[in-house]
Amino acid sequence: MIDIQKLSVSYKKQQTLKDLTYNFKAGQIYGLLGPNGSGKTTLFKAILNLVPYSGSVTTLKKSTIGHLIEYPGFYANLTCQENLSLHASYINLFDLDFSHMFNKFNLSEEKEKKFKNLSLGMKQRLGLIRAMMNNPDIILLDEPTNGLDPIGIKDMREIITREIKSAERTAVISSHMLHELTAFADTLILIKDGVLIGHLFNSRDPYGLVSVNFIEKTDTEFKKQFQHPVNILKTDIDFKIYGNYEELSAFYSNCERHSLESLYVTVMNLNIQGMKLL
């Protein structure tokens, strides 16, 4: 659905994307994970042809792309409905059922409010309506939960699950927070310093890494009992294991009971700093 080959982008003599190659398959939701400044937004802009680049970005013929990149920009003194109507006219969409759209995105009561009077969560949802009003094949969302309160994050997750995941659209959703992406992504990929490092794990069968230090008096029999169901990657005093979320949680509970010091606990607690060690 999106094929990227040797993509590079430079800005003010600094390379922000470096020889990036990846194929985003149709009907999948990809979580693009990386710290701030890693190149996530630049990648989206290159896909949308908003920045000059070398290499190639190819989508299926006649594929349409909806996007919400950075802050959702609208006219501050126009209402939600006026803003959407104006945008629809730009892309030659007429006779749209805006009432249905507002209802689906929980904005029915705000449709006559001016954009400047909306909360951040409402602005993000309005941006999503605009991104999806032409029923796109591909959706690009740049940190859609950034800055939202817990209720706003919950609402955004539900909308993404309902409108993108259930509809089997192709989507790339960026974040610098691992736990946000595991809620809906099929595949997580890690970007760092403009380089796409590769697949991290498939979140439908979630895998993470736990690094454990055993104290000197820990007997070897205790170590052996954890070789199944989790897998030992390096059988030493310090080693890494991998398993799904439930297996890792059970492993950590046993570590606590045996007075072991765990450095990285479960995939839900793993952060960008932790992933640098993988």
One Martini backbone bead per residue (centre of mass of N, CA, C, O) as a GRO file, in nm:
protein
  278
    1MET     BB    1   0.058   0.062  -0.022
    2ILE     BB    2   0.350   0.157   0.104
    3ASP     BB    3   0.649   0.235  -0.077
    4ILE     BB    4   0.981   0.258   0.054
    5GLN     BB    5   1.289   0.398  -0.103
    6LYS     BB    6   1.559   0.549  -0.006
    7LEU     BB    7   1.480   0.769   0.209
    8SER     BB    8   1.564   1.124   0.203
    9VAL     BB    9   1.611   1.405   0.439
   10SER     BB   10   1.684   1.757   0.431
   11TYR     BB   11   1.763   2.020   0.687
   12LYS     BB   12   1.977   2.251   0.706
   13LYS     BB   13   2.212   2.025   0.644
   14GLN     BB   14   2.022   1.808   0.784
   15GLN     BB   15   1.961   1.476   0.836
   16THR     BB   16   1.632   1.329   0.904
   17LEU     BB   17   1.653   1.112   0.672
   18LYS     BB   18   1.804   0.769   0.621
   19ASP     BB   19   1.769   0.546   0.396
   20LEU     BB   20   1.459   0.463   0.381
   21THR     BB   21   1.301   0.129   0.415
   22TYR     BB   22   0.950   0.042   0.342
   23ASN     BB   23   0.650  -0.176   0.382
   24PHE     BB   24   0.312  -0.094   0.375
   25LYS     BB   25   0.044  -0.277   0.433
   26ALA     BB   26  -0.260  -0.364   0.373
   27GLY     BB   27  -0.477  -0.337   0.656
   28GLN     BB   28  -0.269  -0.199   0.848
   29ILE     BB   29  -0.138  -0.112   1.172
   30TYR     BB   30   0.107   0.132   1.241
   31GLY     BB   31   0.364   0.186   1.475
   32LEU     BB   32   0.545   0.488   1.527
   33LEU     BB   33   0.847   0.474   1.709
   34GLY     BB   34   0.974   0.771   1.883
   35PRO     BB   35   1.141   1.024   1.958
   36ASN     BB   36   1.184   1.334   1.961
   37GLY     BB   37   1.332   1.399   1.647
   38SER     BB   38   1.340   1.116   1.466
   39GLY     BB   39   1.123   1.156   1.192
   40LYS     BB   40   0.813   1.115   1.182
   41THR     BB   41   0.697   1.375   1.049
   42THR     BB   42   0.878   1.370   0.799
   43LEU     BB   43   0.766   1.110   0.683
   44PHE     BB   44   0.481   1.211   0.637
   45LYS     BB   45   0.558   1.451   0.451
   46ALA     BB   46   0.682   1.272   0.231
   47ILE     BB   47   0.430   1.106   0.162
   48LEU     BB   48   0.275   1.397   0.096
   49ASN     BB   49   0.476   1.592  -0.054
   50LEU     BB   50   0.592   1.842   0.155
   51VAL     BB   51   0.887   1.741   0.098
   52PRO     BB   52   1.192   1.711  -0.001
   53TYR     BB   53   1.332   1.417  -0.175
   54SER     BB   54   1.493   1.111  -0.176
   55GLY     BB   55   1.371   0.867  -0.363
   56SER     BB   56   1.073   0.661  -0.280
   57VAL     BB   57   0.704   0.698  -0.308
   58THR     BB   58   0.452   0.436  -0.309
   59THR     BB   59   0.122   0.396  -0.426
   60LEU     BB   60  -0.161   0.301  -0.503
   61LYS     BB   61  -0.366   0.349  -0.738
   62LYS     BB   62  -0.590   0.592  -0.623
   63SER     BB   63  -0.499   0.654  -0.353
   64THR     BB   64  -0.605   0.775  -0.042
   65ILE     BB   65  -0.518   1.044   0.195
   66GLY     BB   66  -0.526   1.078   0.539
   67HIS     BB   67  -0.457   1.355   0.781
   68LEU     BB   68  -0.271   1.422   1.104
   69ILE     BB   69  -0.050   1.691   1.140
   70GLU     BB   70   0.001   1.783   1.414
   71TYR     BB   71  -0.168   2.055   1.431
   72PRO     BB   72  -0.502   2.135   1.399
   73GLY     BB   73  -0.584   2.334   1.127
   74PHE     BB   74  -0.796   2.621   1.166
   75TYR     BB   75  -1.039   2.847   1.173
   76ALA     BB   76  -1.099   3.020   1.458
   77ASN     BB   77  -1.388   3.186   1.365
   78LEU     BB   78  -1.497   2.916   1.289
   79THR     BB   79  -1.686   2.664   1.275
   80CYS     BB   80  -1.690   2.338   1.244
   81GLN     BB   81  -1.880   2.329   0.998
   82GLU     BB   82  -1.742   2.550   0.831
   83ASN     BB   83  -1.467   2.417   0.808
   84LEU     BB   84  -1.560   2.152   0.669
   85SER     BB   85  -1.703   2.278   0.426
   86LEU     BB   86  -1.455   2.416   0.313
   87HIS     BB   87  -1.279   2.166   0.275
   88ALA     BB   88  -1.474   2.009   0.090
   89SER     BB   89  -1.457   2.218  -0.144
   90TYR     BB   90  -1.152   2.179  -0.207
   91ILE     BB   91  -1.223   1.845  -0.275
   92ASN     BB   92  -1.506   1.808  -0.409
   93LEU     BB   93  -1.721   1.788  -0.165
   94PHE     BB   94  -2.064   1.695  -0.157
   95ASP     BB   95  -2.330   1.614   0.037
   96LEU     BB   96  -2.254   1.586   0.326
   97ASP     BB   97  -2.294   1.416   0.645
   98PHE     BB   98  -2.221   1.593   0.918
   99SER     BB   99  -2.397   1.479   1.144
  100HIS     BB  100  -2.277   1.196   1.132
  101MET     BB  101  -1.985   1.275   1.192
  102PHE     BB  102  -2.027   1.413   1.465
  103ASN     BB  103  -2.146   1.165   1.601
  104LYS     BB  104  -1.905   0.962   1.564
  105PHE     BB  105  -1.703   1.200   1.711
  106ASN     BB  106  -1.838   1.350   1.952
  107LEU     BB  107  -1.956   1.666   1.814
  108SER     BB  108  -2.255   1.765   1.811
  109GLU     BB  109  -2.244   2.002   2.039
  110GLU     BB  110  -1.989   2.159   1.866
  111LYS     BB  111  -2.058   2.249   1.562
  112GLU     BB  112  -2.121   2.574   1.650
  113LYS     BB  113  -1.842   2.610   1.735
  114LYS     BB  114  -1.562   2.761   1.767
  115PHE     BB  115  -1.246   2.661   1.738
  116LYS     BB  116  -1.120   2.839   1.974
  117ASN     BB  117  -1.338   2.689   2.192
  118LEU     BB  118  -1.187   2.432   2.194
  119SER     BB  119  -1.059   2.161   2.286
  120LEU     BB  120  -0.806   1.955   2.214
  121GLY     BB  121  -0.977   1.701   2.172
  122MET     BB  122  -1.177   1.833   1.972
  123LYS     BB  123  -0.967   1.916   1.761
  124GLN     BB  124  -0.872   1.629   1.697
  125ARG     BB  125  -1.149   1.523   1.601
  126LEU     BB  126  -1.182   1.725   1.373
  127GLY     BB  127  -0.928   1.629   1.224
  128LEU     BB  128  -1.038   1.343   1.172
  129ILE     BB  129  -1.275   1.415   1.000
  130ARG     BB  130  -1.110   1.547   0.776
  131ALA     BB  131  -0.929   1.293   0.715
  132MET     BB  132  -1.216   1.103   0.660
  133MET     BB  133  -1.429   1.234   0.451
  134ASN     BB  134  -1.300   1.063   0.183
  135ASN     BB  135  -1.247   0.770   0.245
  136PRO     BB  136  -0.965   0.658   0.298
  137ASP     BB  137  -0.704   0.421   0.258
  138ILE     BB  138  -0.511   0.623   0.415
  139ILE     BB  139  -0.362   0.682   0.744
  140LEU     BB  140  -0.218   0.975   0.910
  141LEU     BB  141  -0.091   0.990   1.252
  142ASP     BB  142   0.036   1.253   1.466
  143GLU     BB  143   0.011   1.220   1.774
  144PRO     BB  144  -0.316   1.208   1.870
  145THR     BB  145  -0.262   1.207   2.210
  146ASN     BB  146  -0.119   1.463   2.243
  147GLY     BB  147  -0.216   1.642   2.538
  148LEU     BB  148  -0.419   1.458   2.655
  149ASP     BB  149  -0.642   1.347   2.849
  150PRO     BB  150  -0.766   1.054   2.959
  151ILE     BB  151  -1.038   1.092   2.809
  152GLY     BB  152  -0.920   1.172   2.533
  153ILE     BB  153  -0.760   0.911   2.491
  154LYS     BB  154  -0.998   0.718   2.500
  155ASP     BB  155  -1.154   0.839   2.264
  156MET     BB  156  -0.931   0.802   2.051
  157ARG     BB  157  -0.908   0.497   2.067
  158GLU     BB  158  -1.201   0.434   1.986
  159ILE     BB  159  -1.192   0.569   1.709
  160ILE     BB  160  -0.959   0.410   1.588
  161THR     BB  161  -1.085   0.132   1.622
  162ARG     BB  162  -1.351   0.190   1.461
  163GLU     BB  163  -1.247   0.362   1.192
  164ILE     BB  164  -0.986   0.174   1.128
  165LYS     BB  165  -0.961  -0.117   1.228
  166SER     BB  166  -1.252  -0.223   1.151
  167ALA     BB  167  -1.207  -0.115   0.839
  168GLU     BB  168  -0.919  -0.197   0.732
  169ARG     BB  169  -0.714   0.015   0.729
  170THR     BB  170  -0.446   0.202   0.647
  171ALA     BB  171  -0.202   0.277   0.912
  172VAL     BB  172  -0.008   0.553   1.055
  173ILE     BB  173   0.108   0.579   1.398
  174SER     BB  174   0.239   0.811   1.611
  175SER     BB  175   0.488   0.787   1.886
  176HIS     BB  176   0.662   0.809   2.219
  177MET     BB  177   0.447   0.587   2.330
  178LEU     BB  178   0.408   0.259   2.366
  179HIS     BB  179   0.121   0.217   2.508
  180GLU     BB  180  -0.044   0.360   2.283
  181LEU     BB  181   0.018   0.154   2.044
  182THR     BB  182  -0.072  -0.125   2.174
  183ALA     BB  183  -0.389  -0.071   2.149
  184PHE     BB  184  -0.381  -0.093   1.790
  185ALA     BB  185  -0.132  -0.219   1.680
  186ASP     BB  186   0.013  -0.460   1.476
  187THR     BB  187   0.282  -0.290   1.414
  188LEU     BB  188   0.608  -0.214   1.528
  189ILE     BB  189   0.820   0.071   1.471
  190LEU     BB  190   1.157   0.198   1.478
  191ILE     BB  191   1.275   0.535   1.527
  192LYS     BB  192   1.618   0.675   1.486
  193ASP     BB  193   1.779   0.930   1.365
  194GLY     BB  194   1.626   0.866   1.075
  195VAL     BB  195   1.611   0.553   1.142
  196LEU     BB  196   1.487   0.242   1.050
  197ILE     BB  197   1.522  -0.032   1.247
  198GLY     BB  198   1.233  -0.183   1.280
  199HIS     BB  199   1.090  -0.431   1.418
  200LEU     BB  200   0.961  -0.495   1.734
  201PHE     BB  201   0.642  -0.589   1.730
  202ASN     BB  202   0.348  -0.773   1.765
  203SER     BB  203   0.056  -0.668   1.938
  204ARG     BB  204  -0.125  -0.932   1.907
  205ASP     BB  205   0.167  -1.074   2.002
  206PRO     BB  206   0.313  -0.966   2.256
  207TYR     BB  207   0.649  -0.841   2.288
  208GLY     BB  208   0.918  -0.843   2.523
  209LEU     BB  209   1.166  -0.717   2.747
  210VAL     BB  210   1.368  -0.866   3.010
  211SER     BB  211   1.588  -0.754   3.260
  212VAL     BB  212   1.802  -0.956   3.477
  213ASN     BB  213   1.925  -0.968   3.811
  214PHE     BB  214   2.114  -1.190   3.987
  215ILE     BB  215   2.189  -1.295   4.271
  216GLU     BB  216   2.442  -1.484   4.395
  217LYS     BB  217   2.238  -1.698   4.563
  218THR     BB  218   2.105  -1.792   4.321
  219ASP     BB  219   1.978  -2.066   4.201
  220THR     BB  220   1.969  -2.251   3.907
  221GLU     BB  221   1.681  -2.371   3.929
  222PHE     BB  222   1.528  -2.105   3.905
  223LYS     BB  223   1.617  -2.040   3.620
  224LYS     BB  224   1.511  -2.299   3.473
  225GLN     BB  225   1.195  -2.259   3.523
  226PHE     BB  226   1.200  -2.008   3.291
  227GLN     BB  227   1.236  -2.158   3.003
  228HIS     BB  228   0.928  -2.214   3.071
  229PRO     BB  229   0.757  -2.020   2.848
  230VAL     BB  230   0.996  -1.863   2.843
  231ASN     BB  231   1.286  -1.717   2.682
  232ILE     BB  232   1.625  -1.761   2.668
  233LEU     BB  233   1.888  -1.565   2.536
  234LYS     BB  234   2.086  -1.549   2.806
  235THR     BB  235   2.274  -1.774   3.000
  236ASP     BB  236   2.318  -1.580   3.274
  237ILE     BB  237   2.324  -1.361   3.513
  238ASP     BB  238   2.274  -1.193   3.263
  239PHE     BB  239   1.952  -1.165   3.099
  240LYS     BB  240   1.722  -1.228   2.839
  241ILE     BB  241   1.371  -1.219   2.781
  242TYR     BB  242   1.080  -1.368   2.615
  243GLY     BB  243   0.728  -1.273   2.594
  244ASN     BB  244   0.435  -1.233   2.683
  245TYR     BB  245   0.267  -1.043   2.897
  246GLU     BB  246   0.180  -1.268   3.097
  247GLU     BB  247   0.455  -1.408   3.124
  248LEU     BB  248   0.613  -1.160   3.226
  249SER     BB  249   0.443  -1.108   3.477
  250ALA     BB  250   0.495  -1.381   3.612
  251PHE     BB  251   0.800  -1.357   3.623
  252TYR     BB  252   0.815  -1.102   3.798
  253SER     BB  253   0.669  -1.215   4.045
  254ASN     BB  254   0.888  -1.430   4.102
  255CYS     BB  255   1.120  -1.236   4.141
  256GLU     BB  256   1.008  -1.095   4.390
  257ARG     BB  257   0.988  -1.357   4.570
  258HIS     BB  258   1.325  -1.396   4.514
  259SER     BB  259   1.483  -1.126   4.537
  260LEU     BB  260   1.482  -0.969   4.262
  261GLU     BB  261   1.630  -0.759   4.018
  262SER     BB  262   1.450  -0.550   3.805
  263LEU     BB  263   1.496  -0.346   3.525
  264TYR     BB  264   1.283  -0.467   3.308
  265VAL     BB  265   0.964  -0.559   3.306
  266THR     BB  266   0.750  -0.461   3.076
  267VAL     BB  267   0.613  -0.355   2.791
  268MET     BB  268   0.440  -0.130   2.945
  269ASN     BB  269   0.726   0.001   3.076
  270LEU     BB  270   0.864   0.048   2.823
  271ASN     BB  271   1.094   0.271   2.689
  272ILE     BB  272   1.300   0.437   2.496
  273GLN     BB  273   1.546   0.395   2.677
  274GLY     BB  274   1.516   0.088   2.694
  275MET     BB  275   1.530   0.026   2.378
  276LYS     BB  276   1.835   0.095   2.340
  277LEU     BB  277   1.921  -0.200   2.465
  278LEU     BB  278   1.814  -0.412   2.235
   0.00000   0.00000   0.00000
